[in-house]
mmCIF file of C-alpha atoms in Angstrom:
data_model
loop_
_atom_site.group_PDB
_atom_site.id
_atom_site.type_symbol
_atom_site.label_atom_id
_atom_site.label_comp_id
_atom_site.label_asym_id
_atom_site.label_seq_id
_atom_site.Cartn_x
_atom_site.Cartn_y
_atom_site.Cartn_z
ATOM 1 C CA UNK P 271 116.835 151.681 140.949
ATOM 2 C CA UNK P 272 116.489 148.577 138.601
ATOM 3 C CA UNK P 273 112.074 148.312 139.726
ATOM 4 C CA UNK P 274 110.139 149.622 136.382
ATOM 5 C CA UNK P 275 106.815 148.819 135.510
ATOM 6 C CA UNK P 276 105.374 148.353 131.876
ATOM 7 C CA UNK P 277 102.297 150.097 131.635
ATOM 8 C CA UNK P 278 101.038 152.249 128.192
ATOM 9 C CA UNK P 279 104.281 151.812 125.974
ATOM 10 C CA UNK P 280 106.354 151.931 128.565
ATOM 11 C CA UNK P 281 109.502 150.387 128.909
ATOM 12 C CA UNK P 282 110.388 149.241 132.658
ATOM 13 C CA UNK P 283 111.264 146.262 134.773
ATOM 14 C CA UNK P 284 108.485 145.214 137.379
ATOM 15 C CA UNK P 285 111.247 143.325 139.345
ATOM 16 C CA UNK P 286 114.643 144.001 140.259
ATOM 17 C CA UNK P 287 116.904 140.222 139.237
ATOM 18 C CA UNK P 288 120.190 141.671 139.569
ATOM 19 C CA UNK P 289 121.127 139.347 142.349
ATOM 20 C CA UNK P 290 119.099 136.141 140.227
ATOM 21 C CA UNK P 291 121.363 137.657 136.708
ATOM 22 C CA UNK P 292 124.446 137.508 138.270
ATOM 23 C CA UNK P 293 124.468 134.338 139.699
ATOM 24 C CA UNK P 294 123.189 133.274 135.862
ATOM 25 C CA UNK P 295 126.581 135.190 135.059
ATOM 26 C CA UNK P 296 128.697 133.081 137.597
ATOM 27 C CA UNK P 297 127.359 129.944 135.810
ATOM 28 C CA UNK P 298 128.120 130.868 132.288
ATOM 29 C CA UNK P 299 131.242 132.199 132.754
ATOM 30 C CA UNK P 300 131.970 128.345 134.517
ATOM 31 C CA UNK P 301 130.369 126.570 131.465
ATOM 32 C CA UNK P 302 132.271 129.519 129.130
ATOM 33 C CA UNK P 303 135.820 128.196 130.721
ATOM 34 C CA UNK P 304 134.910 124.642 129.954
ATOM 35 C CA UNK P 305 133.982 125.411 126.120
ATOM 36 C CA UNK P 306 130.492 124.348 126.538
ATOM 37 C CA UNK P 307 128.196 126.057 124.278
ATOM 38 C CA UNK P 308 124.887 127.875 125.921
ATOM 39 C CA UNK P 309 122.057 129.452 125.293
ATOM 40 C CA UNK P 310 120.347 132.501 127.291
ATOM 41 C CA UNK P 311 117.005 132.850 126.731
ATOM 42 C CA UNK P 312 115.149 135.926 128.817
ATOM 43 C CA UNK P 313 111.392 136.443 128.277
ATOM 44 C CA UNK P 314 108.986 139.207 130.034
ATOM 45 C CA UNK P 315 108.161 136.973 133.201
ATOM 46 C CA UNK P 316 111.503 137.215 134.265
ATOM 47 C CA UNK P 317 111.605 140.729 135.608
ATOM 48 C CA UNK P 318 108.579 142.345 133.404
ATOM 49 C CA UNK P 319 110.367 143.434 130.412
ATOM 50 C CA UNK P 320 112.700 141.304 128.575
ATOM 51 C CA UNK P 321 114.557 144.167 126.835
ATOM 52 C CA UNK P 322 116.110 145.517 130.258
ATOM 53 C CA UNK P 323 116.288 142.146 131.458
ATOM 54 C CA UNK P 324 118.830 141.940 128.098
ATOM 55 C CA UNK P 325 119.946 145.332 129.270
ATOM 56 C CA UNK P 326 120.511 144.436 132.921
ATOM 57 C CA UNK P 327 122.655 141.057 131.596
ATOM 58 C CA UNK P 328 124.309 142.806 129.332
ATOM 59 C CA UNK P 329 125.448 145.576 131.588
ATOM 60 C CA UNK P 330 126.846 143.207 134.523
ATOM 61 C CA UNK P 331 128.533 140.859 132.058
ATOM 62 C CA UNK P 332 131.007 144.027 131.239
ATOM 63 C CA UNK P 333 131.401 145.106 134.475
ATOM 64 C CA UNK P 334 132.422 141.584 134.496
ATOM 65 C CA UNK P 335 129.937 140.069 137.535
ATOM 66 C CA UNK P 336 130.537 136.423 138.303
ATOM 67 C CA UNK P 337 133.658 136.274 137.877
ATOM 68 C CA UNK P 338 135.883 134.254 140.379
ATOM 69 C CA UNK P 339 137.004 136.746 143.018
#
């Protein structure tokens, strides 16, 4: 589902950090409630392509992962 591969142009992840980005989430949305100002920063090594890493945040931050249950 989330496993791509970047090979020729392509655009895919090589490894699937849902579980890693929404434990990120669960942190910033702490640090958010205490007005302290981050800083994401994603590059290629996290899951192969940084663009659907961006994607992949991006996505469970409105479906609103890591927040309190």
């Amino acid at each position: 589902e989330n496993l791509f591969w970047i090979h020729a142009g392509g655009r895919r992840l090589v490894l699937d950090r849902t579980r890693e980005t929404q434990e990120v989430l669960s942190v910033v949305r702490l640090l958010l409630q205490e007005r302290i100002p981050i800083h994401i920063l994603i590059n290629n090594h996290f899951g192969g392509y940084a663009v659907a890493s961006i994607e992949l945040l991006e996505r469970l931050w409105n479906e609103g992962s890591g927040l309190p249950s």
